[in-house]
Tab-separated table of C-alpha atoms in Angstrom:
chain	number	residue	atom	x	y	z
A	1	MET	CA	16.725	-23.069	87.104
A	2	THR	CA	13.058	-22.231	86.966
A	3	GLY	CA	10.994	-20.080	89.276
A	4	TYR	CA	8.382	-20.800	91.903
A	5	LEU	CA	6.340	-18.920	94.515
A	6	THR	CA	5.903	-19.340	98.274
A	7	THR	CA	4.439	-17.279	101.116
A	8	HIS	CA	4.380	-17.096	104.906
A	9	VAL	CA	1.614	-15.311	106.828
A	10	LEU	CA	2.272	-14.078	110.350
A	11	ASP	CA	-0.395	-12.676	112.671
A	12	THR	CA	1.519	-9.780	114.233
A	13	ALA	CA	-1.354	-8.847	116.579
A	14	ARG	CA	-1.370	-12.302	118.188
A	15	GLY	CA	2.335	-13.014	117.702
A	16	CYS	CA	1.916	-16.315	115.855
A	17	PRO	CA	1.646	-17.882	112.394
A	18	ALA	CA	-1.702	-17.284	110.680
A	19	ALA	CA	-3.009	-20.845	110.371
A	20	GLY	CA	-6.101	-21.549	108.277
A	21	LEU	CA	-5.907	-18.427	106.094
A	22	ARG	CA	-7.218	-18.990	102.559
A	23	ILE	CA	-5.130	-17.686	99.657
A	24	ASP	CA	-6.110	-17.468	95.982
A	25	LEU	CA	-3.513	-17.078	93.232
A	26	TYR	CA	-4.295	-15.435	89.895
A	27	ARG	CA	-2.211	-14.894	86.781
A	28	ILE	CA	-2.861	-11.526	85.143
A	29	GLU	CA	-3.179	-11.843	81.364
A	30	GLY	CA	-3.837	-8.367	79.981
A	31	LYS	CA	-7.052	-7.265	81.662
A	32	VAL	CA	-8.069	-10.811	82.590
A	33	ARG	CA	-7.432	-12.499	85.962
A	34	VAL	CA	-7.011	-16.268	85.574
A	35	HIS	CA	-7.515	-18.247	88.790
A	36	LEU	CA	-4.697	-20.771	89.231
A	37	THR	CA	-5.170	-22.228	92.702
A	38	THR	CA	-6.622	-21.859	96.177
A	39	LEU	CA	-4.553	-22.938	99.171
A	40	GLU	CA	-4.769	-22.577	102.946
A	41	THR	CA	-1.973	-21.875	105.398
A	42	ASN	CA	-0.905	-24.611	107.792
A	43	THR	CA	-0.038	-24.314	111.501
A	44	ASP	CA	3.256	-22.624	110.551
A	45	GLY	CA	1.472	-19.966	108.436
A	46	ARG	CA	2.820	-21.492	105.217
A	47	THR	CA	1.138	-23.517	102.500
A	48	ASP	CA	1.941	-27.224	102.373
A	49	ALA	CA	2.836	-26.922	98.681
A	50	GLN	CA	4.396	-24.137	96.646
A	51	ILE	CA	1.721	-21.635	95.674
A	52	LEU	CA	3.054	-21.640	92.135
A	53	PRO	CA	5.202	-24.704	91.425
A	54	ALA	CA	8.087	-24.622	88.973
A	55	ASP	CA	6.179	-26.516	86.261
A	56	GLN	CA	3.530	-23.728	86.151
A	57	PHE	CA	5.932	-20.779	86.445
A	58	ARG	CA	5.838	-18.040	83.798
A	59	LEU	CA	7.366	-14.583	83.738
A	60	CYS	CA	4.374	-12.282	84.166
A	61	THR	CA	2.178	-10.504	86.692
A	62	TYR	CA	0.407	-12.403	89.469
A	63	GLU	CA	-2.021	-11.541	92.229
A	64	LEU	CA	-2.358	-13.152	95.632
A	65	MET	CA	-5.670	-12.670	97.437
A	66	PHE	CA	-5.333	-13.173	101.194
A	67	HIS	CA	-8.732	-13.764	102.851
A	68	ALA	CA	-7.865	-11.923	106.058
A	69	GLY	CA	-11.446	-11.176	107.173
A	70	ASP	CA	-12.422	-14.847	107.310
A	71	TYR	CA	-9.212	-15.615	109.193
A	72	LEU	CA	-9.795	-12.804	111.706
A	73	ASP	CA	-13.383	-13.955	112.225
A	74	ALA	CA	-12.214	-17.527	112.874
A	75	CYS	CA	-9.657	-16.271	115.417
A	76	GLY	CA	-12.333	-14.429	117.381
A	77	THR	CA	-11.096	-10.950	116.520
A	78	PRO	CA	-13.923	-8.598	117.497
A	79	PRO	CA	-16.009	-7.990	114.369
A	80	GLU	CA	-16.614	-4.686	112.672
A	81	ALA	CA	-19.320	-3.902	110.154
A	82	PRO	CA	-17.708	-3.929	107.662
A	83	ARG	CA	-14.338	-5.320	108.719
A	84	PHE	CA	-11.472	-2.895	107.996
A	85	LEU	CA	-9.376	-5.593	106.273
A	86	ASP	CA	-11.278	-8.270	104.439
A	87	VAL	CA	-9.535	-9.531	101.294
A	88	ILE	CA	-5.994	-8.241	100.768
A	89	PRO	CA	-4.860	-8.212	97.112
A	90	LEU	CA	-1.138	-8.199	96.336
A	91	ARG	CA	-0.292	-7.743	92.666
A	92	PHE	CA	3.341	-8.223	91.715
A	93	GLY	CA	5.541	-9.159	88.794
A	94	MET	CA	7.940	-12.057	88.480
A	95	SER	CA	10.580	-11.058	85.955
A	96	GLU	CA	13.263	-13.694	86.575
A	97	ALA	CA	13.302	-17.469	86.912
A	98	MET	CA	13.969	-17.666	90.656
A	99	HIS	CA	12.306	-18.401	93.990
A	100	TYR	CA	9.852	-15.630	94.848
A	101	HIS	CA	8.737	-15.471	98.463
A	102	VAL	CA	5.919	-13.005	99.211
A	103	PRO	CA	5.178	-12.948	102.962
A	104	LEU	CA	2.321	-11.131	104.660
A	105	LEU	CA	2.491	-9.604	108.140
A	106	LEU	CA	-1.111	-9.195	109.266
A	107	SER	CA	-3.041	-7.424	112.027
A	108	PRO	CA	-6.726	-6.393	112.118
A	109	PHE	CA	-5.881	-2.830	111.090
A	110	GLY	CA	-2.802	-3.117	108.911
A	111	TYR	CA	-0.486	-5.334	106.925
A	112	ALA	CA	2.968	-5.315	105.370
A	113	THR	CA	4.619	-7.346	102.661
A	114	TYR	CA	7.986	-7.508	100.949
A	115	ARG	CA	9.965	-9.588	98.498
A	116	GLY	CA	11.509	-12.196	100.747
A	117	SER	CA	14.055	-14.886	100.158
């Protein structure tokens, strides 16, 4: 078995999936961030493809960048200058060859994440 990475973004303020939210994935190699892919969530708040497919999986540290500010702007959330949450970085390690699921629960003034299944 090899590993892979998925996510699910839910807009907890509006009570729905966060559709159209851009996500960047980076692999952390020492002090260098290597951009691997950019994806966008679909109408279910998920990406159409695995964020990190099995053929690209390596045991190491990764970082997801959730572009929450752009999403909130597109949803008509009243703007702030600057917006409290703009880009949300989540840095985490994958130490086993398994399915990693890293969801994001999002509102304009807070977020939560966890290691899902």
